[in-house]
């Protein structure tokens, strides 16, 4: 079993409850001290207290099992708004928000996330034709065609 897989299991084991989930885990060797970067989230948002709890429990288990050298940096946080969505659970959490999708073919589209299916998402997009008023159109995009998806933040 790889070190990354072992670390994933440790993080998942120490999540506060079923509403919390692992988004990403990276072990980065940046010279003097390796850095373990862990992104966690929750269906209703994550608190700094839960990040701190997971950090303490994960750090204790890593040290007890001596999985990493003595000096390492452990960073547990939530994904920022600029972090791409990667799992169906993240998409579901963001229903009703505006997304910017970059597709495999390089095309980009923006729209409001309406629903998340088994293998696709549905957006409502605005299509503007020259000389006409923009019209809303429902667009279904399979997950396999999405290269990157970011939540657009609105300050209106």
Steps between C-alpha positions, in 0.01 A plus 500: 500500500644839401574775751241726334233232539591448867483877560159519327365224727630680809337829399166336415502311831537827694232706323240619755198331336346375175428855377876563471707370209854498366550722193872469432823386661851582382837417645743761369874468551621860488851453628562511873156398627237296318156660501176304529217709355151370575178657376177399673147629460150438632155498346399808703842668504796437725606681816850593607439299818445183296815567295696540824352179645585298190849653492569399860368143460670440165830644627490280808441184297770583244749552781392188690544287186818690400377537141686825427837635612515688829478840336202543268231760445135395529247734341131415530255744344190532291525551125484866400248631251767485231564128559341295218207274582602139474233276647129454453458593867665838441271567204194408705609738775512782243158457337354846438840667458662621180780291354763556235578181313802431282423204279741239366474656152615838642161672484382691805147555623338662800167426656298438811522141627150352502557136583757224526428165338678168507733586212425865418403843626230735375556873469283789394706718267433824318542485125546836328443524129598811308218753496281296735434497871687231697296186553535238769571146392540180700829325432593145602874435535641151566767487774739337251494818286588733789866587527459763775207646688517804730230667707454864399469736795247780468522815711159637394 
